[in-house]
């Protein structure tokens, strides 16, 4: 069995209650399907509000899906006991400043998952904490420091160390390097690549930085307003994108090519992303799509196999 | 020169120690009319406070000194509050990273725009409204008349930044300081905002200082580039030369550690280890005597650590760098 994670028809709807008014339903995730193999990094990109963090939270069960099914190592989520579940899948957050308890010392931050989820002795825990600190590049004397004494990059290492203590198979990383300086980003990305090899980890890596995504991922999943619009191997997506949204996204990304301006964004694609509260009837991208045809306004395009990837577009 | 700064120093009084924090050291740079200067550098390197100093917006706990700080004929260091009011928002305007916090959430776009315009121009309310509509359509806001009635929370981040830009350019400033104007926005929106700033720069012959942490952004939009590290300029020059042939080891390493094979002239194989800069920026109380980058530099020699490194100039190319072992020479060696 080579799928670590299997996501089937996942939907997440938020009910937004308005005072004295009818509540509104916000479809944050619609019919999301994908699999994650061992040792594989799945990069997730898409505009703000397209549901990336919601997906991350549902996968770690910080939010519960409205419908659909997720299997981890061939076993349904709902058949797991919490302890076992948390030892297999862990999350690293964007903001190393906010995701760590400021009143706890580094040692305890890293040790707590073991104390809560295992029956290991303090002696064993001590050993495991120090060896993990070494692994993620934190010096032993840092163990007694509080998070505010760490730099951004060190805090992110702390977050990664904590997430790895239970030896998970999957790490969900939601914008893990976005808050870091470029020079520090490279250190953390290198660490993640190292750890992936050493522990055979599978990553779900969310980032709005396409150069980071391209570097770290094996497969790419592009989302738009809660739906997957394109999903496939990294090079197919980056070198030969098929969905009009993916194309515009890649063309907008700043590159280091001096002088050579990126392509002009088609006039229709300018402007803002519609709200997930009021989705268009047909393809969610249709209001901005330069290739829109009447059919796009009628029905939602299915995610279909085409040129070595899945793409949801009538005209791809 | 529109803006000329020589040996700008910014100190902050510190609660924790007797010695003030020396946050910006001997910063010299200039901006010509109509050009875009890109500023990149490590977080905390002094990019924002330099801009705030130029706008006269630093808190009282700061001490700003310079050999020269001249903008459009004004000596910025001797301006009184009254005089600042005439210049700020009129001859020089600024936009920030988070447009939502810069707009008053309780007032409509119309109210805020009309107030801004009327504060700087002697025109009627009706004319100010017409001008607002014109500006909103110039910055690419669809149905500007309706949008004028909107409140900030009804705008998306991209729309709010457009409104900020519209307000900033309402007085035809000579200089627009844009401090991370697109960091909070999506890439497709970022591109539209940067294209807009570029268009306004060219159309109004307005100078722009564009601060960003993204080398990709400056490489595409700015004519000249300034790289900051630990409160100092470490390198500056024409963007093209600087990116293709960095002289300073920090710039070199920064370019090298950029992931992504999207980058044409620096091919990166995905999932391989990136060249990274070890260590972190020294804190204020452990700043080295010599080169600020020396603790992290791969080319460091004892000479680098002895005394502060002056700026070297290579005249014909208008390049400047603060390093005694510039890369081009290192490569030859
Ligand atoms: N708890 C919640 N209640 C109601 N709506 C929510 C909640 N959490 C998220 N949403 C909405 O769901 C949609 C998806 O949000 P999500 O945070 O997943 O986006 P994202 O892709 O992570 O965006 P970003 O790039 O800005 O982080 C958005 O429209 C958001 O406003
Ligand atoms: N009011 C203040 N009092 C004391 N120190 C300050 C004050 N304002 C800024 N600083 C310090 O001055 C240094 C430079 O800050 P600045 O905001 O200019 O950095 P920056 O280069 O803009 O960084 P970033 O990329 O994170 O925006 C920082 O170390 C900051 O902590
Ligand atoms: S002066 Fe020395 S330490 Fe500083 S950047 Fe140049 S080579 Fe490196
Ligand atoms: Mg998110
Ligand atoms: Mg700043």
mmCIF file of C-alpha atoms in Angstrom, chain B residues 22-276:
data_model
loop_
_atom_site.group_PDB
_atom_site.id
_atom_site.type_symbol
_atom_site.label_atom_id
_atom_site.label_comp_id
_atom_site.label_asym_id
_atom_site.label_seq_id
_atom_site.Cartn_x
_atom_site.Cartn_y
_atom_site.Cartn_z
ATOM 1 C CA UNK B 22 22.055 52.341 16.733
ATOM 2 C CA UNK B 23 19.439 51.135 14.268
ATOM 3 C CA UNK B 24 20.610 52.751 11.030
ATOM 4 C CA UNK B 25 24.245 53.584 10.418
ATOM 5 C CA UNK B 26 25.766 55.964 7.919
ATOM 6 C CA UNK B 27 23.175 55.414 5.261
ATOM 7 C CA UNK B 28 23.737 57.370 2.065
ATOM 8 C CA UNK B 29 21.557 57.210 -1.003
ATOM 9 C CA UNK B 30 19.782 59.355 -3.522
ATOM 10 C CA UNK B 31 16.750 59.180 -5.758
ATOM 11 C CA UNK B 32 16.391 60.953 -9.090
ATOM 12 C CA UNK B 33 13.135 62.413 -10.278
ATOM 13 C CA UNK B 34 10.993 59.775 -11.951
ATOM 14 C CA UNK B 35 13.099 56.744 -11.054
ATOM 15 C CA UNK B 36 12.236 53.703 -8.988
ATOM 16 C CA UNK B 37 14.643 52.634 -6.280
ATOM 17 C CA UNK B 38 14.122 49.137 -4.935
ATOM 18 C CA UNK B 39 15.134 48.394 -1.351
ATOM 19 C CA UNK B 40 15.562 44.837 -0.120
ATOM 20 C CA UNK B 41 17.117 43.369 2.967
ATOM 21 C CA UNK B 42 16.811 41.274 6.055
ATOM 22 C CA UNK B 43 13.948 41.914 8.440
ATOM 23 C CA UNK B 44 14.967 44.554 10.989
ATOM 24 C CA UNK B 45 17.676 45.980 8.759
ATOM 25 C CA UNK B 46 16.188 49.484 8.950
ATOM 26 C CA UNK B 47 14.197 49.798 5.735
ATOM 27 C CA UNK B 48 10.969 51.024 7.319
ATOM 28 C CA UNK B 49 12.494 53.359 9.889
ATOM 29 C CA UNK B 50 14.560 55.020 7.164
ATOM 30 C CA UNK B 51 11.330 55.770 5.325
ATOM 31 C CA UNK B 52 9.618 56.956 8.480
ATOM 32 C CA UNK B 53 12.573 59.243 9.186
ATOM 33 C CA UNK B 54 12.235 60.724 5.699
ATOM 34 C CA UNK B 55 8.560 61.347 6.375
ATOM 35 C CA UNK B 56 9.266 62.866 9.787
ATOM 36 C CA UNK B 57 7.210 60.150 11.407
ATOM 37 C CA UNK B 58 9.597 58.537 13.875
ATOM 38 C CA UNK B 59 8.626 58.644 17.563
ATOM 39 C CA UNK B 60 10.227 61.045 20.050
ATOM 40 C CA UNK B 61 12.364 58.261 21.437
ATOM 41 C CA UNK B 62 14.401 58.414 18.236
ATOM 42 C CA UNK B 63 17.379 60.547 17.320
ATOM 43 C CA UNK B 64 17.919 61.188 13.630
ATOM 44 C CA UNK B 65 21.123 62.770 12.380
ATOM 45 C CA UNK B 66 22.652 63.140 8.940
ATOM 46 C CA UNK B 67 25.282 65.066 7.089
ATOM 47 C CA UNK B 68 22.623 65.842 4.542
ATOM 48 C CA UNK B 69 18.964 64.974 4.065
ATOM 49 C CA UNK B 70 17.571 67.046 1.288
ATOM 50 C CA UNK B 71 14.308 66.486 -0.507
ATOM 51 C CA UNK B 72 13.068 68.703 -3.321
ATOM 52 C CA UNK B 73 14.978 71.680 -1.920
ATOM 53 C CA UNK B 74 13.944 71.159 1.707
ATOM 54 C CA UNK B 75 16.350 70.277 4.464
ATOM 55 C CA UNK B 76 14.369 67.491 6.103
ATOM 56 C CA UNK B 77 16.261 67.692 9.373
ATOM 57 C CA UNK B 78 15.341 71.258 10.203
ATOM 58 C CA UNK B 79 11.644 71.144 9.374
ATOM 59 C CA UNK B 80 9.122 72.233 11.983
ATOM 60 C CA UNK B 81 5.815 70.363 12.393
ATOM 61 C CA UNK B 82 3.982 73.047 10.424
ATOM 62 C CA UNK B 83 6.380 72.758 7.508
ATOM 63 C CA UNK B 84 6.186 68.975 7.593
ATOM 64 C CA UNK B 85 2.447 69.168 7.112
ATOM 65 C CA UNK B 86 2.984 71.020 3.868
ATOM 66 C CA UNK B 87 5.384 68.447 2.501
ATOM 67 C CA UNK B 88 4.055 65.187 3.864
ATOM 68 C CA UNK B 89 1.177 63.858 1.808
ATOM 69 C CA UNK B 90 1.739 66.572 -0.742
ATOM 70 C CA UNK B 91 5.267 66.364 -2.109
ATOM 71 C CA UNK B 92 6.034 62.969 -0.642
ATOM 72 C CA UNK B 93 3.440 60.308 0.111
ATOM 73 C CA UNK B 94 3.662 56.862 1.577
ATOM 74 C CA UNK B 95 1.733 53.609 1.336
ATOM 75 C CA UNK B 96 2.139 50.727 3.742
ATOM 76 C CA UNK B 97 1.947 46.963 3.864
ATOM 77 C CA UNK B 98 -1.457 46.756 5.448
ATOM 78 C CA UNK B 99 -3.916 49.096 3.739
ATOM 79 C CA UNK B 100 -6.697 48.120 6.129
ATOM 80 C CA UNK B 101 -4.960 49.578 9.150
ATOM 81 C CA UNK B 102 -4.115 52.768 7.272
ATOM 82 C CA UNK B 103 -7.761 53.459 6.446
ATOM 83 C CA UNK B 104 -10.193 54.590 9.106
ATOM 84 C CA UNK B 105 -12.719 51.737 9.425
ATOM 85 C CA UNK B 106 -15.558 54.021 10.490
ATOM 86 C CA UNK B 107 -15.427 56.457 7.591
ATOM 87 C CA UNK B 108 -16.463 55.939 3.998
ATOM 88 C CA UNK B 109 -13.914 55.943 1.203
ATOM 89 C CA UNK B 110 -15.470 59.161 -0.067
ATOM 90 C CA UNK B 111 -15.093 60.936 3.255
ATOM 91 C CA UNK B 112 -11.459 59.910 3.589
ATOM 92 C CA UNK B 113 -10.545 60.793 0.028
ATOM 93 C CA UNK B 114 -12.320 64.124 0.026
ATOM 94 C CA UNK B 115 -10.699 65.063 3.337
ATOM 95 C CA UNK B 116 -7.260 64.204 2.005
ATOM 96 C CA UNK B 117 -7.732 66.099 -1.214
ATOM 97 C CA UNK B 118 -9.232 69.160 0.456
ATOM 98 C CA UNK B 119 -6.445 69.255 3.029
ATOM 99 C CA UNK B 120 -3.936 69.805 0.254
ATOM 100 C CA UNK B 121 -5.903 71.594 -2.420
ATOM 101 C CA UNK B 122 -8.165 74.568 -2.381
ATOM 102 C CA UNK B 123 -11.177 73.044 -4.149
ATOM 103 C CA UNK B 124 -14.875 72.603 -3.452
ATOM 104 C CA UNK B 125 -16.331 69.407 -2.061
ATOM 105 C CA UNK B 126 -17.981 68.656 -5.374
ATOM 106 C CA UNK B 127 -14.733 69.010 -7.261
ATOM 107 C CA UNK B 128 -12.999 66.877 -4.666
ATOM 108 C CA UNK B 129 -15.603 64.161 -5.219
ATOM 109 C CA UNK B 130 -15.135 64.342 -8.977
ATOM 110 C CA UNK B 131 -11.408 64.146 -8.505
ATOM 111 C CA UNK B 132 -11.827 61.121 -6.220
ATOM 112 C CA UNK B 133 -13.855 59.329 -8.869
ATOM 113 C CA UNK B 134 -11.229 60.128 -11.467
ATOM 114 C CA UNK B 135 -8.451 58.827 -9.210
ATOM 115 C CA UNK B 136 -10.303 55.638 -8.352
ATOM 116 C CA UNK B 137 -10.808 54.846 -11.986
ATOM 117 C CA UNK B 138 -7.156 55.661 -12.682
ATOM 118 C CA UNK B 139 -6.076 53.056 -10.125
ATOM 119 C CA UNK B 140 -8.385 50.501 -11.734
ATOM 120 C CA UNK B 141 -11.363 50.364 -9.418
ATOM 121 C CA UNK B 142 -14.471 49.310 -11.330
ATOM 122 C CA UNK B 143 -17.619 51.431 -10.876
ATOM 123 C CA UNK B 144 -15.725 54.042 -8.861
ATOM 124 C CA UNK B 145 -18.848 56.079 -8.131
ATOM 125 C CA UNK B 146 -20.386 53.244 -6.138
ATOM 126 C CA UNK B 147 -17.118 52.294 -4.516
ATOM 127 C CA UNK B 148 -16.746 55.787 -3.183
ATOM 128 C CA UNK B 149 -19.677 55.104 -0.852
ATOM 129 C CA UNK B 150 -18.078 51.912 0.489
ATOM 130 C CA UNK B 151 -16.530 51.470 3.918
ATOM 131 C CA UNK B 152 -13.071 49.922 4.219
ATOM 132 C CA UNK B 153 -14.372 46.570 5.497
ATOM 133 C CA UNK B 154 -16.344 46.204 2.286
ATOM 134 C CA UNK B 155 -13.147 46.305 0.248
ATOM 135 C CA UNK B 156 -10.809 43.424 -0.455
ATOM 136 C CA UNK B 157 -7.130 43.856 0.404
ATOM 137 C CA UNK B 158 -6.264 44.653 -3.205
ATOM 138 C CA UNK B 159 -9.054 47.221 -3.483
ATOM 139 C CA UNK B 160 -8.032 48.867 -0.204
ATOM 140 C CA UNK B 161 -4.444 49.160 -1.433
ATOM 141 C CA UNK B 162 -5.716 50.758 -4.644
ATOM 142 C CA UNK B 163 -7.673 53.271 -2.583
ATOM 143 C CA UNK B 164 -4.516 54.035 -0.574
ATOM 144 C CA UNK B 165 -2.584 54.576 -3.791
ATOM 145 C CA UNK B 166 -5.330 56.808 -5.153
ATOM 146 C CA UNK B 167 -5.147 58.928 -2.010
ATOM 147 C CA UNK B 168 -1.359 59.004 -2.063
ATOM 148 C CA UNK B 169 -1.156 60.237 -5.646
ATOM 149 C CA UNK B 170 -4.050 62.697 -5.324
ATOM 150 C CA UNK B 171 -1.617 65.569 -4.786
ATOM 151 C CA UNK B 172 0.779 64.531 -7.555
ATOM 152 C CA UNK B 173 3.638 63.853 -5.154
ATOM 153 C CA UNK B 174 7.191 63.976 -6.432
ATOM 154 C CA UNK B 175 8.054 60.898 -4.416
ATOM 155 C CA UNK B 176 5.997 57.880 -3.438
ATOM 156 C CA UNK B 177 7.372 55.654 -0.726
ATOM 157 C CA UNK B 178 5.832 52.197 -0.960
ATOM 158 C CA UNK B 179 6.791 50.058 2.026
ATOM 159 C CA UNK B 180 5.986 46.415 1.238
ATOM 160 C CA UNK B 181 2.811 47.506 -0.582
ATOM 161 C CA UNK B 182 1.943 44.021 -1.812
ATOM 162 C CA UNK B 183 3.236 41.702 0.898
ATOM 163 C CA UNK B 184 -0.285 41.066 2.198
ATOM 164 C CA UNK B 185 -1.740 40.433 -1.260
ATOM 165 C CA UNK B 186 -2.046 37.466 -3.602
ATOM 166 C CA UNK B 187 0.418 37.228 -6.475
ATOM 167 C CA UNK B 188 -2.111 37.995 -9.193
ATOM 168 C CA UNK B 189 -3.232 41.080 -7.248
ATOM 169 C CA UNK B 190 0.373 41.954 -6.408
ATOM 170 C CA UNK B 191 1.232 42.088 -10.064
ATOM 171 C CA UNK B 192 -1.675 44.399 -10.814
ATOM 172 C CA UNK B 193 -0.703 46.785 -7.986
ATOM 173 C CA UNK B 194 2.962 46.860 -9.015
ATOM 174 C CA UNK B 195 2.027 47.411 -12.660
ATOM 175 C CA UNK B 196 -0.153 50.272 -11.467
ATOM 176 C CA UNK B 197 2.646 51.880 -9.440
ATOM 177 C CA UNK B 198 5.002 51.502 -12.402
ATOM 178 C CA UNK B 199 2.446 53.090 -14.727
ATOM 179 C CA UNK B 200 1.979 56.040 -12.363
ATOM 180 C CA UNK B 201 5.740 56.432 -11.971
ATOM 181 C CA UNK B 202 6.161 56.743 -15.715
ATOM 182 C CA UNK B 203 3.032 58.761 -16.375
ATOM 183 C CA UNK B 204 3.483 61.332 -13.621
ATOM 184 C CA UNK B 205 7.281 61.252 -13.675
ATOM 185 C CA UNK B 206 7.022 60.375 -9.999
ATOM 186 C CA UNK B 207 9.955 58.874 -8.130
ATOM 187 C CA UNK B 208 9.252 55.699 -6.169
ATOM 188 C CA UNK B 209 11.053 54.004 -3.314
ATOM 189 C CA UNK B 210 9.798 50.412 -3.324
ATOM 190 C CA UNK B 211 10.604 48.396 -0.225
ATOM 191 C CA UNK B 212 10.102 44.652 -0.502
ATOM 192 C CA UNK B 213 11.611 41.442 0.742
ATOM 193 C CA UNK B 214 11.119 39.854 -2.660
ATOM 194 C CA UNK B 215 14.108 40.088 -4.956
ATOM 195 C CA UNK B 216 11.890 38.980 -7.822
ATOM 196 C CA UNK B 217 9.690 42.038 -7.399
ATOM 197 C CA UNK B 218 12.509 44.579 -7.449
ATOM 198 C CA UNK B 219 14.316 42.855 -10.271
ATOM 199 C CA UNK B 220 11.312 43.405 -12.477
ATOM 200 C CA UNK B 221 10.226 46.860 -11.472
ATOM 201 C CA UNK B 222 13.061 49.012 -10.134
ATOM 202 C CA UNK B 223 15.855 50.613 -12.093
ATOM 203 C CA UNK B 224 18.204 50.760 -9.137
ATOM 204 C CA UNK B 225 18.546 48.544 -6.139
ATOM 205 C CA UNK B 226 19.774 48.983 -2.606
ATOM 206 C CA UNK B 227 20.466 46.037 -0.341
ATOM 207 C CA UNK B 228 20.387 46.519 3.426
ATOM 208 C CA UNK B 229 21.791 44.391 6.193
ATOM 209 C CA UNK B 230 21.857 45.146 9.928
ATOM 210 C CA UNK B 231 21.213 48.869 9.596
ATOM 211 C CA UNK B 232 23.609 49.468 6.732
ATOM 212 C CA UNK B 233 23.540 49.568 2.977
ATOM 213 C CA UNK B 234 25.760 46.692 1.897
ATOM 214 C CA UNK B 235 25.377 47.177 -1.816
ATOM 215 C CA UNK B 236 23.668 49.398 -4.346
ATOM 216 C CA UNK B 237 23.659 49.915 -8.083
ATOM 217 C CA UNK B 238 21.691 49.345 -11.268
ATOM 218 C CA UNK B 239 19.302 46.441 -10.627
ATOM 219 C CA UNK B 240 20.388 44.498 -13.662
ATOM 220 C CA UNK B 241 24.105 44.524 -12.820
ATOM 221 C CA UNK B 242 23.536 43.904 -9.175
ATOM 222 C CA UNK B 243 21.406 40.831 -9.763
ATOM 223 C CA UNK B 244 23.549 39.346 -12.485
ATOM 224 C CA UNK B 245 26.866 40.178 -10.776
ATOM 225 C CA UNK B 246 26.447 40.820 -7.061
ATOM 226 C CA UNK B 247 29.589 42.141 -5.399
ATOM 227 C CA UNK B 248 28.677 41.780 -1.757
ATOM 228 C CA UNK B 249 28.669 38.277 -0.267
ATOM 229 C CA UNK B 250 25.289 38.933 1.387
ATOM 230 C CA UNK B 251 23.619 39.849 -1.908
ATOM 231 C CA UNK B 252 25.343 36.906 -3.514
ATOM 232 C CA UNK B 253 24.102 34.524 -0.828
ATOM 233 C CA UNK B 254 20.620 36.019 -0.854
ATOM 234 C CA UNK B 255 20.323 35.449 -4.581
ATOM 235 C CA UNK B 256 21.777 31.983 -4.232
ATOM 236 C CA UNK B 257 19.391 30.894 -1.512
ATOM 237 C CA UNK B 258 16.315 31.760 -3.551
ATOM 238 C CA UNK B 259 14.466 28.559 -4.336
ATOM 239 C CA UNK B 260 12.681 27.744 -7.539
ATOM 240 C CA UNK B 261 13.846 26.936 -11.021
ATOM 241 C CA UNK B 262 11.479 29.645 -12.200
ATOM 242 C CA UNK B 263 14.531 31.776 -11.746
ATOM 243 C CA UNK B 264 16.063 31.804 -15.168
ATOM 244 C CA UNK B 265 19.675 32.649 -14.524
ATOM 245 C CA UNK B 266 20.019 30.535 -11.378
ATOM 246 C CA UNK B 267 18.864 27.045 -12.196
ATOM 247 C CA UNK B 268 17.827 25.116 -9.132
ATOM 248 C CA UNK B 269 17.045 21.465 -9.141
ATOM 249 C CA UNK B 270 13.916 20.929 -7.054
ATOM 250 C CA UNK B 271 14.260 19.040 -3.795
ATOM 251 C CA UNK B 272 18.005 19.597 -3.555
ATOM 252 C CA UNK B 273 19.660 21.396 -0.673
ATOM 253 C CA UNK B 274 19.695 25.161 -1.192
ATOM 254 C CA UNK B 275 22.823 27.157 -0.529
ATOM 255 C CA UNK B 276 21.824 28.876 2.700
#
